[in-house]
PDB file of C-alpha atoms in Angstrom:
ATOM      1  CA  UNK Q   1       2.031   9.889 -17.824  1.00  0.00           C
ATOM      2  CA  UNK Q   2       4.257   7.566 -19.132  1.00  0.00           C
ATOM      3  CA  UNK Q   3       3.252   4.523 -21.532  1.00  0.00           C
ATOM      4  CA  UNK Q   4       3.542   1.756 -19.646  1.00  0.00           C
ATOM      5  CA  UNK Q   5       1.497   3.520 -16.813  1.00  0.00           C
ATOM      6  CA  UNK Q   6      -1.241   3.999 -19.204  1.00  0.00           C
ATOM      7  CA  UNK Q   7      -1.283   0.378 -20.347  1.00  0.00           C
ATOM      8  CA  UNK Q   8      -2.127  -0.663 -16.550  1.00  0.00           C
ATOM      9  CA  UNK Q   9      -4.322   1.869 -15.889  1.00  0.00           C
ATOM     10  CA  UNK Q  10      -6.725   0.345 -18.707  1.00  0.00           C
ATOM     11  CA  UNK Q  11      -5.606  -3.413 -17.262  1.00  0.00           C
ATOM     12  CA  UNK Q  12      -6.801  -2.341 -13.948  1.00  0.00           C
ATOM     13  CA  UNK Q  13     -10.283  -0.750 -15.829  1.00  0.00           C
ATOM     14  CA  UNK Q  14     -11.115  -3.777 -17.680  1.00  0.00           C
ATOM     15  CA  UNK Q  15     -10.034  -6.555 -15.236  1.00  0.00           C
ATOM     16  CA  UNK Q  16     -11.933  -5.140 -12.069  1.00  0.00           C
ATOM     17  CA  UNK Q  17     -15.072  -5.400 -11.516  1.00  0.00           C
ATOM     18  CA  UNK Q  18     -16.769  -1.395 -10.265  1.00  0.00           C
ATOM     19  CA  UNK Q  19     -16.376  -1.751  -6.349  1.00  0.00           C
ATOM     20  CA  UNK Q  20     -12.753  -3.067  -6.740  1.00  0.00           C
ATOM     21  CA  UNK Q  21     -11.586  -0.468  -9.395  1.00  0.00           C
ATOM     22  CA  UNK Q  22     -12.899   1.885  -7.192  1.00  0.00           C
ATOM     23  CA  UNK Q  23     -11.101   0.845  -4.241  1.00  0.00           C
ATOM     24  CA  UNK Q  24      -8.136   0.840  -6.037  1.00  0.00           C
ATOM     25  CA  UNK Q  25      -8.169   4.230  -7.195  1.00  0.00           C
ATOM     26  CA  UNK Q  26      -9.162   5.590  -4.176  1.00  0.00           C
ATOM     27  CA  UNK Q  27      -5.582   3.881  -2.545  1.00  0.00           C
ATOM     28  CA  UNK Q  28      -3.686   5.284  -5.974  1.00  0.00           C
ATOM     29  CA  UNK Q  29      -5.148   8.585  -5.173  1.00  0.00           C
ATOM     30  CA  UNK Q  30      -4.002   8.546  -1.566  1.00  0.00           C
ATOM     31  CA  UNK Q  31      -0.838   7.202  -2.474  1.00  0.00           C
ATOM     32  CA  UNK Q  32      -0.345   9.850  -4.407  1.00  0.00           C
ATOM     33  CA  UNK Q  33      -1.640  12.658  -1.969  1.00  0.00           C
ATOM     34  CA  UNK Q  34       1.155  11.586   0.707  1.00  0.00           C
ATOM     35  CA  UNK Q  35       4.021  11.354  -1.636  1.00  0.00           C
ATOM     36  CA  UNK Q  36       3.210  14.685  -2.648  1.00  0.00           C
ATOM     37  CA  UNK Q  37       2.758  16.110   0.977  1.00  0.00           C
ATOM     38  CA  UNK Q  38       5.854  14.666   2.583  1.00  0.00           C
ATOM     39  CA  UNK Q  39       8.164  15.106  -0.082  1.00  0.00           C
ATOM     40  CA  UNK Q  40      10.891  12.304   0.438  1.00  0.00           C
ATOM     41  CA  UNK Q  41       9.987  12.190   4.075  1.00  0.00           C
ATOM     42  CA  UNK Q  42       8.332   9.106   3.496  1.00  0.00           C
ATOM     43  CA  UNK Q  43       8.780   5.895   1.332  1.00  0.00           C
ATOM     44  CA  UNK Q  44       5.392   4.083   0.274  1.00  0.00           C
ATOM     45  CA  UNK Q  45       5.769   0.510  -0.590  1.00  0.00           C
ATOM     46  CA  UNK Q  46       2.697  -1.283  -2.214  1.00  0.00           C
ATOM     47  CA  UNK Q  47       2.853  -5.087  -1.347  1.00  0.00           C
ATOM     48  CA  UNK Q  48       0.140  -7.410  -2.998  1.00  0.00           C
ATOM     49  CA  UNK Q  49      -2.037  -9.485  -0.174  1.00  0.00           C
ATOM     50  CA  UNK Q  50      -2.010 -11.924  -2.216  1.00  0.00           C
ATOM     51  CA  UNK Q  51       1.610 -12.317  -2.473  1.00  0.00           C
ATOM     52  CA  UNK Q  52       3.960 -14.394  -1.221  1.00  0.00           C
ATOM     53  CA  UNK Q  53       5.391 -11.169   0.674  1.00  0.00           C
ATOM     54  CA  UNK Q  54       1.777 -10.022   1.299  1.00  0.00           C
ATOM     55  CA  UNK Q  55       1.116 -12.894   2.819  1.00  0.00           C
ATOM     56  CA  UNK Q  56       3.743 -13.312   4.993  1.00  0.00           C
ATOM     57  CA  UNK Q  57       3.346  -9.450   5.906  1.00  0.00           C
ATOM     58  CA  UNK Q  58      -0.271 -10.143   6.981  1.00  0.00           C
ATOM     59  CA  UNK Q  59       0.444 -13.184   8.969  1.00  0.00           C
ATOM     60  CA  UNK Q  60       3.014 -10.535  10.927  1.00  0.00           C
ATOM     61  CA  UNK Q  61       1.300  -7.727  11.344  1.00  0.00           C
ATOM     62  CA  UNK Q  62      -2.389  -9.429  12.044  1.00  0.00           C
ATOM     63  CA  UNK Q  63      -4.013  -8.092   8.560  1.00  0.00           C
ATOM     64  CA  UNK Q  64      -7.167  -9.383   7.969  1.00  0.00           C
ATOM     65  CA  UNK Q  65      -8.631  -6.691   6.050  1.00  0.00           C
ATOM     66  CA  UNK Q  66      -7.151  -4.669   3.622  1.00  0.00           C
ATOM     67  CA  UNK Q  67      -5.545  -1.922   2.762  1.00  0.00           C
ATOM     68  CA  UNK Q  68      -3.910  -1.982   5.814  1.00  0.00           C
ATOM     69  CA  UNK Q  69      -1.431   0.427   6.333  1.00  0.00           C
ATOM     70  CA  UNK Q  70       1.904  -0.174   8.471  1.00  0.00           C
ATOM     71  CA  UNK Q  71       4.182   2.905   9.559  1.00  0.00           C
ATOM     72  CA  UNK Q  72       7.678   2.294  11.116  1.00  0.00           C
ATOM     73  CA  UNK Q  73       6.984  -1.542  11.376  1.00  0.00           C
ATOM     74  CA  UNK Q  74       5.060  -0.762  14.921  1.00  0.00           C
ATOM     75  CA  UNK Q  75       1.939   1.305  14.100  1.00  0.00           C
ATOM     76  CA  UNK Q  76      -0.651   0.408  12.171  1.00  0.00           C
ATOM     77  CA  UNK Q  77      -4.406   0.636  10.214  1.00  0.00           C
ATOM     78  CA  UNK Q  78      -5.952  -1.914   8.789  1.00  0.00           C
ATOM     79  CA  UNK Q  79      -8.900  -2.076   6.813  1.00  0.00           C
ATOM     80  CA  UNK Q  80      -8.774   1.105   5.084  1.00  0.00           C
ATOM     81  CA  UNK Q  81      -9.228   4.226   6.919  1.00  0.00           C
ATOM     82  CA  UNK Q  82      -6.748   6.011   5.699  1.00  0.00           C
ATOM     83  CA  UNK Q  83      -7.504   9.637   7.127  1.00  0.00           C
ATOM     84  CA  UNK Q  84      -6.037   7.443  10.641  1.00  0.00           C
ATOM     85  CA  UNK Q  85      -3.057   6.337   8.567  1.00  0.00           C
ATOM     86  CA  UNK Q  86      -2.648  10.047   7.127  1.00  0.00           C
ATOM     87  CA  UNK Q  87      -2.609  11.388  11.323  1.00  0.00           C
ATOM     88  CA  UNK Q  88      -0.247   8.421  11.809  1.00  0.00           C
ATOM     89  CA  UNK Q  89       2.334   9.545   9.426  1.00  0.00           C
ATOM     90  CA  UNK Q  90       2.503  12.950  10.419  1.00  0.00           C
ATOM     91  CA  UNK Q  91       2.926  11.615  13.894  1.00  0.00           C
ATOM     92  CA  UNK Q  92       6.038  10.325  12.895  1.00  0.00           C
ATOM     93  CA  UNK Q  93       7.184  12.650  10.244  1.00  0.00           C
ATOM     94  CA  UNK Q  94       7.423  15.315  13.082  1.00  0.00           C
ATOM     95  CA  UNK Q  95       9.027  13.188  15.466  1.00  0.00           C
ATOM     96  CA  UNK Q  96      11.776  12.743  13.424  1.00  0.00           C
ATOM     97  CA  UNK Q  97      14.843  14.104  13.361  1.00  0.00           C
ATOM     98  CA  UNK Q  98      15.291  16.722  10.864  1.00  0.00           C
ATOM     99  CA  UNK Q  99      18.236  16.776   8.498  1.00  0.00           C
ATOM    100  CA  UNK Q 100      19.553  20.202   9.105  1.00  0.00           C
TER     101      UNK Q 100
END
């Protein structure tokens, strides 16, 4: 783990309060999972809500509770179940063509 990743790690433990922190690690953690299970199949982008780009993303895709989860621009989950979003991406990983 690299420096700077440790420095907002302890940011994110002393500037949340329990439920938050928790939420949040429980998204890192998940993050994590899928990169590791798709290897390069899939690109995870992490967008603040609160965000100019968050915002706007919301507005588009009808988020109104978060995380919410969009795959291909078309499907998505919203509000945090993220075993749904998991079934979602596999969905599409298979349906994919593969680069043979």
């Amino acid at each position: 783990m690299g420096v700077g990743q440790r420095v907002r790690q302890e940011q994110v433990a002393v500037a949340l309060p329990e439920d938050l922190r928790q939420d949040y690690q429980n998204i890192s953690d998940w993050v994590h999972h899928v990169v590791d299970k798709y290897c390069g199949q899939v690109v995870v982008k992490i967008i603040d809500a609160a965000s100019i780009e968050g915002f706007w993303k919301s507005l588009r895709y009808g988020a109104r509770k978060y995380p919410a989860v969009i795959i291909e621009g078309k499907d998505k989950v919203i509000g945090g179940n993220l075993a749904d979003a998991e079934r979602l991406i596999d969905w599409h990983v298979q349906l994919a063509p593969s680069a043979a």
